[in-house]
JSON list of C-alpha atoms in Angstrom, two decimals:
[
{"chain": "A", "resi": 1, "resn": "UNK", "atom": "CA", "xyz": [180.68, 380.97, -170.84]},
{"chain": "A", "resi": 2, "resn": "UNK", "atom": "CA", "xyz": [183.15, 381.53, -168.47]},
{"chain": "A", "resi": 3, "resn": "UNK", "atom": "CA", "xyz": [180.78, 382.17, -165.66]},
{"chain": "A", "resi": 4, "resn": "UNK", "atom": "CA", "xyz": [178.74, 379.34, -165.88]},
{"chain": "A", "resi": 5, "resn": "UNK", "atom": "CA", "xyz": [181.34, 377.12, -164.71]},
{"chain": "A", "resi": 6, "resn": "UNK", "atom": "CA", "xyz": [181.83, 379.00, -161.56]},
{"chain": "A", "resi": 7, "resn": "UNK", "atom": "CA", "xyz": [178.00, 379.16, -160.89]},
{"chain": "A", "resi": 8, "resn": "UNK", "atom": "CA", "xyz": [178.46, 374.87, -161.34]},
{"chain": "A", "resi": 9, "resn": "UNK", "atom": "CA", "xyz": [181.13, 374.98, -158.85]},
{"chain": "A", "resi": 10, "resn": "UNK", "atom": "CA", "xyz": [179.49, 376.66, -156.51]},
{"chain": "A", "resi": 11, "resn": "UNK", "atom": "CA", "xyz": [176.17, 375.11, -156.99]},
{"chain": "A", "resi": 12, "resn": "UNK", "atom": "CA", "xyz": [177.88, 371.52, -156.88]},
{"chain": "A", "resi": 13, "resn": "UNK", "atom": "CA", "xyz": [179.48, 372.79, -153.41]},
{"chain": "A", "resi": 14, "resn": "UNK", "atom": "CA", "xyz": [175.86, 373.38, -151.94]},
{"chain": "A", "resi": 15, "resn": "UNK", "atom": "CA", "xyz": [174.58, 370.25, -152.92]},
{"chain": "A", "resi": 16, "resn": "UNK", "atom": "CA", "xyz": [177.64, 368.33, -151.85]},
{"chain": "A", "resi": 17, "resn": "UNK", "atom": "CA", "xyz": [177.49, 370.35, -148.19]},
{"chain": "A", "resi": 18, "resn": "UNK", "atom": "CA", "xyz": [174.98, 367.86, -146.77]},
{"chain": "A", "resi": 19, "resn": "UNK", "atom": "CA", "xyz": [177.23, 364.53, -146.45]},
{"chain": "A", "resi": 20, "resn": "UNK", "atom": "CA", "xyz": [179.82, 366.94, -145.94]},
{"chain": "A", "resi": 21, "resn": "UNK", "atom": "CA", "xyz": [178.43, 367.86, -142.63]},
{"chain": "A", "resi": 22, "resn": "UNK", "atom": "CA", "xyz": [179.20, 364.88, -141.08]},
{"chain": "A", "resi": 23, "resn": "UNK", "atom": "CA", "xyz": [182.78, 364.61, -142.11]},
{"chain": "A", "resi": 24, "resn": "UNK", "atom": "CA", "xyz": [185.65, 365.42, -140.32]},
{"chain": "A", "resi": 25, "resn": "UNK", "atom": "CA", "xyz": [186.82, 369.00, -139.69]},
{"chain": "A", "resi": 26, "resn": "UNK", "atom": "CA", "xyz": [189.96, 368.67, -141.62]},
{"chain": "A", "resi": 27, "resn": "UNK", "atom": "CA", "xyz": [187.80, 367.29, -145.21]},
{"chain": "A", "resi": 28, "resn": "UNK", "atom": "CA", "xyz": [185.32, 370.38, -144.54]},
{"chain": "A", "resi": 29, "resn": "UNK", "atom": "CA", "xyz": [188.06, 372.53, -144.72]},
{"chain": "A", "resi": 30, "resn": "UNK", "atom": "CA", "xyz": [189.86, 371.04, -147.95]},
{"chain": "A", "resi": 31, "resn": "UNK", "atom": "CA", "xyz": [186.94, 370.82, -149.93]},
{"chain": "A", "resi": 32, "resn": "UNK", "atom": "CA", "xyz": [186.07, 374.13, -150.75]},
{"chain": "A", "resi": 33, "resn": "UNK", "atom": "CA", "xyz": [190.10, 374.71, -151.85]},
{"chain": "A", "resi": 34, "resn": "UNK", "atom": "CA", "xyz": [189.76, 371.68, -154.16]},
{"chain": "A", "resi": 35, "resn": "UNK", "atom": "CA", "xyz": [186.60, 372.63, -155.68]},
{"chain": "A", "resi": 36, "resn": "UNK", "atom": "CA", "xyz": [186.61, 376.03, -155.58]},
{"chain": "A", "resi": 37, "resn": "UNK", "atom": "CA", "xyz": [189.81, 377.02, -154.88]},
{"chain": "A", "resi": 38, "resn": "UNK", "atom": "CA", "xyz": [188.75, 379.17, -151.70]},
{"chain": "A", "resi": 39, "resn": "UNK", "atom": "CA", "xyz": [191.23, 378.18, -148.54]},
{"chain": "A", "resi": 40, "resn": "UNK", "atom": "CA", "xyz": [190.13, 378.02, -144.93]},
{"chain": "A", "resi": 41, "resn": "UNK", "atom": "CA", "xyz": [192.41, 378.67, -142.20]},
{"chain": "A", "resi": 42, "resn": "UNK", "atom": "CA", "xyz": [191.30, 376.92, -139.30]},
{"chain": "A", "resi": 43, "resn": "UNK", "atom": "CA", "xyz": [190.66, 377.96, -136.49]},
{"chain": "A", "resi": 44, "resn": "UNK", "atom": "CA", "xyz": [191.72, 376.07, -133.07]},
{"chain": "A", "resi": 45, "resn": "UNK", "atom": "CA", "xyz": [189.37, 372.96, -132.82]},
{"chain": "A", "resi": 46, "resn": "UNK", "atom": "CA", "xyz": [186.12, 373.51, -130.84]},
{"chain": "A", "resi": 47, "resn": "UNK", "atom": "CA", "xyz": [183.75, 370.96, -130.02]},
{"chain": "A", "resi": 48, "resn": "UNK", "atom": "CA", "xyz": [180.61, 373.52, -130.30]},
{"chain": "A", "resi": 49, "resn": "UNK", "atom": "CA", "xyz": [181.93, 375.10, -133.16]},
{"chain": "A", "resi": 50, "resn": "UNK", "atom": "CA", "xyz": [181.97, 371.80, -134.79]},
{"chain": "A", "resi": 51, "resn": "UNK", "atom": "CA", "xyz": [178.93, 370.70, -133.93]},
{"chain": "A", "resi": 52, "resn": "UNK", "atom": "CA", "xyz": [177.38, 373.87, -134.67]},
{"chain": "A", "resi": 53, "resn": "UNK", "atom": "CA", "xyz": [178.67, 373.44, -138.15]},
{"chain": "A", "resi": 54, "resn": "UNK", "atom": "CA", "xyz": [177.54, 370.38, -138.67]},
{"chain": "A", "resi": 55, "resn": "UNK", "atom": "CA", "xyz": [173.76, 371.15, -137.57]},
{"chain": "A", "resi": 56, "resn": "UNK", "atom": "CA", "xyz": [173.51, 374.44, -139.23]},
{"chain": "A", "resi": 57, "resn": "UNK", "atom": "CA", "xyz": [175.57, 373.34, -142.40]},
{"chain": "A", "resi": 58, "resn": "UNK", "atom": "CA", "xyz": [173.60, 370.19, -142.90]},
{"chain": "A", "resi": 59, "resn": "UNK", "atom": "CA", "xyz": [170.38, 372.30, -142.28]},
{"chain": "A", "resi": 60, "resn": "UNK", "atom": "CA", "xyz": [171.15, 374.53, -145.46]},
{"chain": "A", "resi": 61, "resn": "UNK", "atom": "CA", "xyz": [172.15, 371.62, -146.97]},
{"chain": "A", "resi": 62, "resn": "UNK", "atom": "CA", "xyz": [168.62, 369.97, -146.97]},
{"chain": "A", "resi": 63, "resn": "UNK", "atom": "CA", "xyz": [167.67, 373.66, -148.05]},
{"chain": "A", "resi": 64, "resn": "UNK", "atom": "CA", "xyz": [169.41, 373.04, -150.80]},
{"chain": "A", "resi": 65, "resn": "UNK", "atom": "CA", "xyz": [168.70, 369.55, -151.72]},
{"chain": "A", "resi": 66, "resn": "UNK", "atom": "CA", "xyz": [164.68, 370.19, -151.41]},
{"chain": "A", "resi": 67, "resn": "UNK", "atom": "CA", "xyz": [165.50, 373.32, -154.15]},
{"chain": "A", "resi": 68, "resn": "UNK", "atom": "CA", "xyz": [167.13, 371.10, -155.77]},
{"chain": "A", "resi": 69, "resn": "UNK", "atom": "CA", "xyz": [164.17, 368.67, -156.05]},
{"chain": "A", "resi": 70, "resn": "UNK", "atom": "CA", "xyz": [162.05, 371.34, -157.13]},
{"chain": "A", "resi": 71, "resn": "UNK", "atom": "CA", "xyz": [163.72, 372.88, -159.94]},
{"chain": "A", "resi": 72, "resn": "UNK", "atom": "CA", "xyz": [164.14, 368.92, -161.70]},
{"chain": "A", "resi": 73, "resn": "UNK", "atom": "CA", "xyz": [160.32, 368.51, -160.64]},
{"chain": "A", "resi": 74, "resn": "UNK", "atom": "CA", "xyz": [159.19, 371.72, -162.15]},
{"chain": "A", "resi": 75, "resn": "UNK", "atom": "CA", "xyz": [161.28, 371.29, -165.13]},
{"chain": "A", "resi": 76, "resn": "UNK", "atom": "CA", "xyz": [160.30, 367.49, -165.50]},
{"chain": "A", "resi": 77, "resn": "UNK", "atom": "CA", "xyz": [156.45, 368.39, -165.35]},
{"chain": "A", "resi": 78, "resn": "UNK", "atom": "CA", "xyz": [157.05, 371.19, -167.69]},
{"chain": "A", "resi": 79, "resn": "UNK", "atom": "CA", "xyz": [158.12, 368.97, -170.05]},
{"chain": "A", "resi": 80, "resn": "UNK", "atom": "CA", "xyz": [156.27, 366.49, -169.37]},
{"chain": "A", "resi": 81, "resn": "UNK", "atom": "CA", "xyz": [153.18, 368.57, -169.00]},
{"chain": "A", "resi": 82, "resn": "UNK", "atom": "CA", "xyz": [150.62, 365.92, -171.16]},
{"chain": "A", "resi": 83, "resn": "UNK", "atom": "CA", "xyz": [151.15, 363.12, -169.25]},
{"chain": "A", "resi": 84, "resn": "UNK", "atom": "CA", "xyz": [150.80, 364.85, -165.88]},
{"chain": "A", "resi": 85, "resn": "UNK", "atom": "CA", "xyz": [148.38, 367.31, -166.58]},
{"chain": "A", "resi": 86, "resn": "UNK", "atom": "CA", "xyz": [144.22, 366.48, -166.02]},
{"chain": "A", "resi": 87, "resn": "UNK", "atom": "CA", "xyz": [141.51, 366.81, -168.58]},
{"chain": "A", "resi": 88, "resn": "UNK", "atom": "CA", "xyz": [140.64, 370.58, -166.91]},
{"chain": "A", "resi": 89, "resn": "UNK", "atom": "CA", "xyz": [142.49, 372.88, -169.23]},
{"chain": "A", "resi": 90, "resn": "UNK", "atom": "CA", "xyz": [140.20, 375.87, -168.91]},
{"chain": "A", "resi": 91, "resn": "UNK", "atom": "CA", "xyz": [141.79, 377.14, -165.74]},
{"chain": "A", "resi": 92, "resn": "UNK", "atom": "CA", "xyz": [145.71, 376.03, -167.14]},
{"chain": "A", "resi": 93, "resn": "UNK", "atom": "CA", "xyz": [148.27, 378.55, -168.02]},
{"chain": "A", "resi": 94, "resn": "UNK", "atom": "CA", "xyz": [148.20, 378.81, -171.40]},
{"chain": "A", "resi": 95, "resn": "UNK", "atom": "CA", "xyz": [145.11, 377.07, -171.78]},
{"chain": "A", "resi": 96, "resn": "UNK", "atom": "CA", "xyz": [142.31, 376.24, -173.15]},
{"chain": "A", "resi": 97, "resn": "UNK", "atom": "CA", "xyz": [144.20, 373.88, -175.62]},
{"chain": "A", "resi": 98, "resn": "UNK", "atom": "CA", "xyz": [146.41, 371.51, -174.80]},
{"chain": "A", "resi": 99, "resn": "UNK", "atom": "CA", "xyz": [149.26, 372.82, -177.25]},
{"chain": "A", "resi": 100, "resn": "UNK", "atom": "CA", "xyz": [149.29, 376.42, -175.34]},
{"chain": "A", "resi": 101, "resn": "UNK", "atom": "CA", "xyz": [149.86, 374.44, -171.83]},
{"chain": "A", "resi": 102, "resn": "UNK", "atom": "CA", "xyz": [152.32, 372.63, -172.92]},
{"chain": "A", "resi": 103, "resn": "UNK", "atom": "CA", "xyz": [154.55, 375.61, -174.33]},
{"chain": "A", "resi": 104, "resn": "UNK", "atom": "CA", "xyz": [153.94, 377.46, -171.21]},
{"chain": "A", "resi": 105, "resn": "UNK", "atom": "CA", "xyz": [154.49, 374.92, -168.61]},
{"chain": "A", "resi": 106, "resn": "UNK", "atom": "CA", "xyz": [157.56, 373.64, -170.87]},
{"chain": "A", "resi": 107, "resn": "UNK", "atom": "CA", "xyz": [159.05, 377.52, -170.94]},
{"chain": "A", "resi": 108, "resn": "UNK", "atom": "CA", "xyz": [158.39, 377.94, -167.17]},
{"chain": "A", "resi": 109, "resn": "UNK", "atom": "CA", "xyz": [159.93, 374.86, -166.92]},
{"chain": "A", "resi": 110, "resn": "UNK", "atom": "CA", "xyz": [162.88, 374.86, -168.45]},
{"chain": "A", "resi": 111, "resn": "UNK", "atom": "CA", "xyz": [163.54, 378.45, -168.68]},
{"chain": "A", "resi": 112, "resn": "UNK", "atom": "CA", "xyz": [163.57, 378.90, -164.93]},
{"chain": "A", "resi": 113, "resn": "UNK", "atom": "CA", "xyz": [166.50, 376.40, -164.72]},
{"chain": "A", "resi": 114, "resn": "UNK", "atom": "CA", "xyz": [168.67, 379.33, -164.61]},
{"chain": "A", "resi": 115, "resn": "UNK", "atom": "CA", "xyz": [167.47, 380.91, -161.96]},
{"chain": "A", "resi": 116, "resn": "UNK", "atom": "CA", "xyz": [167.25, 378.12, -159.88]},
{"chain": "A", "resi": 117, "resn": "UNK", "atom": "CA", "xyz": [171.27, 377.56, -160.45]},
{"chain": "A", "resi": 118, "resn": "UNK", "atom": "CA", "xyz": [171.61, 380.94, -159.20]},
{"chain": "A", "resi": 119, "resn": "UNK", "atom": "CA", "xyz": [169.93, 380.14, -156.04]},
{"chain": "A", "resi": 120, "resn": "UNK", "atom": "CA", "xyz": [172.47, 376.92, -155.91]},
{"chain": "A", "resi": 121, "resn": "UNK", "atom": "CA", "xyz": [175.26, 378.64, -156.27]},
{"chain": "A", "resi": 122, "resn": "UNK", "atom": "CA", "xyz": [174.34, 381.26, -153.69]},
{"chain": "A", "resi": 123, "resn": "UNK", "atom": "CA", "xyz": [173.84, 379.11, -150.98]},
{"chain": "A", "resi": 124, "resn": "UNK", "atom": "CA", "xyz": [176.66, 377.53, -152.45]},
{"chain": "A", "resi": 125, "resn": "UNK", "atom": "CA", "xyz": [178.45, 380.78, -151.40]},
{"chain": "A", "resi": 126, "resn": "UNK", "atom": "CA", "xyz": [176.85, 381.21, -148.46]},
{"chain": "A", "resi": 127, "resn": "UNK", "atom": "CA", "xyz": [177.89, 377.99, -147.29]},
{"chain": "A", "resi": 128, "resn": "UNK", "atom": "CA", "xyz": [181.18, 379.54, -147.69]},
{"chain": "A", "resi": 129, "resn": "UNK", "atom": "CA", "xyz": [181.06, 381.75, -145.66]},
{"chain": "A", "resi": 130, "resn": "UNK", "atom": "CA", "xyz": [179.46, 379.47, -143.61]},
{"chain": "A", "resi": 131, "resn": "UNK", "atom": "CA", "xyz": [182.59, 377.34, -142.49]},
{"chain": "A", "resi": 132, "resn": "UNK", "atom": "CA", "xyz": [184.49, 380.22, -142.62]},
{"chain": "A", "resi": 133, "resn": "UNK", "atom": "CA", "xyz": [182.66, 381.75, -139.85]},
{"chain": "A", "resi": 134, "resn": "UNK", "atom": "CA", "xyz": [182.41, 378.33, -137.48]},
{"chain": "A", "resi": 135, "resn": "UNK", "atom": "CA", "xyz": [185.56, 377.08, -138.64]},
{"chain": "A", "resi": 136, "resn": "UNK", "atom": "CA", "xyz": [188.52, 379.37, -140.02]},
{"chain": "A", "resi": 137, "resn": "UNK", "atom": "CA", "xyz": [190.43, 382.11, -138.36]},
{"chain": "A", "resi": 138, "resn": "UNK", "atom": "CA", "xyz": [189.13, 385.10, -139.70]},
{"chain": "A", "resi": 139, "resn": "UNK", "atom": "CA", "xyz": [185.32, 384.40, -141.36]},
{"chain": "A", "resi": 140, "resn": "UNK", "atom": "CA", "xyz": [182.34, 386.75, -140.81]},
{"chain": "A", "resi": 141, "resn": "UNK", "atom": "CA", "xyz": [179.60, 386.42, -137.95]},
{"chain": "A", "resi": 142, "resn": "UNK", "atom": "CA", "xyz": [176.46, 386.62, -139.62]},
{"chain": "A", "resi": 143, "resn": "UNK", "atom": "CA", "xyz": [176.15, 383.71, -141.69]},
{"chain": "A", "resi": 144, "resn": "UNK", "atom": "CA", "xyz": [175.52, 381.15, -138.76]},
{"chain": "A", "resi": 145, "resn": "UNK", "atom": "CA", "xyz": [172.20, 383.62, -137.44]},
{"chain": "A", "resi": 146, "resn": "UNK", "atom": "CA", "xyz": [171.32, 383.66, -141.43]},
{"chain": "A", "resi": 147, "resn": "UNK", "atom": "CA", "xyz": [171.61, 379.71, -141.49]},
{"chain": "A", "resi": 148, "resn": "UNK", "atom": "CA", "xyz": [168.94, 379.52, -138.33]},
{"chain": "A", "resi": 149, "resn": "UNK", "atom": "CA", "xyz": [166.79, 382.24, -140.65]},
{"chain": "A", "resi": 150, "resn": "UNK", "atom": "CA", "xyz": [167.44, 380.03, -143.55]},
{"chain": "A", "resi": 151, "resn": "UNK", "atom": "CA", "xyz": [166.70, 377.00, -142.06]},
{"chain": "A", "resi": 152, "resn": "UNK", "atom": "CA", "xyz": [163.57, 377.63, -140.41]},
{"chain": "A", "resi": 153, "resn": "UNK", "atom": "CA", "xyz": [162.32, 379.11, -144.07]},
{"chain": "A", "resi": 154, "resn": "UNK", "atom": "CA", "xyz": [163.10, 376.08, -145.74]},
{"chain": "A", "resi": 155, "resn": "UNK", "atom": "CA", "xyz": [161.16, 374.16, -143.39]},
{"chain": "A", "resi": 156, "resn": "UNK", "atom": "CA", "xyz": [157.97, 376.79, -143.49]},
{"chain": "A", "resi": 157, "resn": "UNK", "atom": "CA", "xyz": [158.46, 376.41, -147.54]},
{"chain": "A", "resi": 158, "resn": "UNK", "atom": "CA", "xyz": [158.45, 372.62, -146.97]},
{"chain": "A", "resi": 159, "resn": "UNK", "atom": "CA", "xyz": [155.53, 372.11, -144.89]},
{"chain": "A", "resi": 160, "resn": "UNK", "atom": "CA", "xyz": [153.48, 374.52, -147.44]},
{"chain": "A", "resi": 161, "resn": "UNK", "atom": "CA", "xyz": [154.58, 372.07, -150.31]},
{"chain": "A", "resi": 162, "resn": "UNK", "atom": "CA", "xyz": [153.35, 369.19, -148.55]},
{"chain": "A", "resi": 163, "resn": "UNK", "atom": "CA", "xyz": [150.25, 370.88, -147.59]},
{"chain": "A", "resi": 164, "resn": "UNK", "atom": "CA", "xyz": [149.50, 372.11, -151.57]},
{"chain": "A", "resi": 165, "resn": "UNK", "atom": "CA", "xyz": [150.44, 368.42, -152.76]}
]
């Protein structure tokens, strides 16, 4: 079990990225040594480098926050699968019975959770790398073109949830 707590760490850092966005520069930079005890040098103080952070940092963070919402959602209705599902079980994974739907949409449910800690904990990582790019001395250049990528995807994905609900 010793790297499931890192995956946590990391996955608690994404989700915690949002109202961290807004902070100062100096508590951006100390919370990723305090929680996952990863230092950032900083670099000199630049207004559009801040700001850039902030936008693109809180932008991944929503990312986040909506795949967060959807991995308790799917593993809520997966559970929950009887009292959310409609009379139609012909056309329901593991249907026709009501038994068989409710063990499928319970495993898909529940046994996705781990993947969907992965994804956490990877943009948990890449938000990283993130503020080491727009903030520290020496952090890599791509991750701030990957957060406008990322960004923009998250929004596509959300407007094609809404549109399915």
């Amino acid at each position: 079990m010793s790297w499931f707590r890192p995956l946590l760490r990391y996955a608690a850092y994404a989700l915690r990225a949002l109202p961290l966005a807004a902070r100062r520069i100096p508590t951006r930079l100390r919370v990723p040594r305090r929680m996952l005890g990863e230092s950032v040098l900083p670099h000199k103080f630049s207004a559009l480098r801040s700001v850039s952070h902030s936008v693109l940092s809180g932008g991944v963070g929503l990312v986040t926050w909506f795949l967060a919402f959807l991995a308790a959602l799917g593993a809520f209705r997966g559970v929950c699968y009887p009292l959310v599902a409609s009379d139609d079980l012909e056309d329901s994974w593991g249907g026709p019975t009501l038994a068989g739907g409710w063990a499928v949409h319970a495993a898909l449910g529940v046994g996705l959770l781990p993947v969907w800690l992965l994804a956490l904990a990877g943009l948990g990582a890449f938000q990283l790398r993130l503020t080491r790019g727009l903030l520290g001395r020496n952090g890599p250049r791509w991750p701030a073109p990957a957060a406008v990528v990322l960004v923009a995807g998250g929004a596509l994905l959300f407007v094609a949830w809404l549109r399915q609900v």
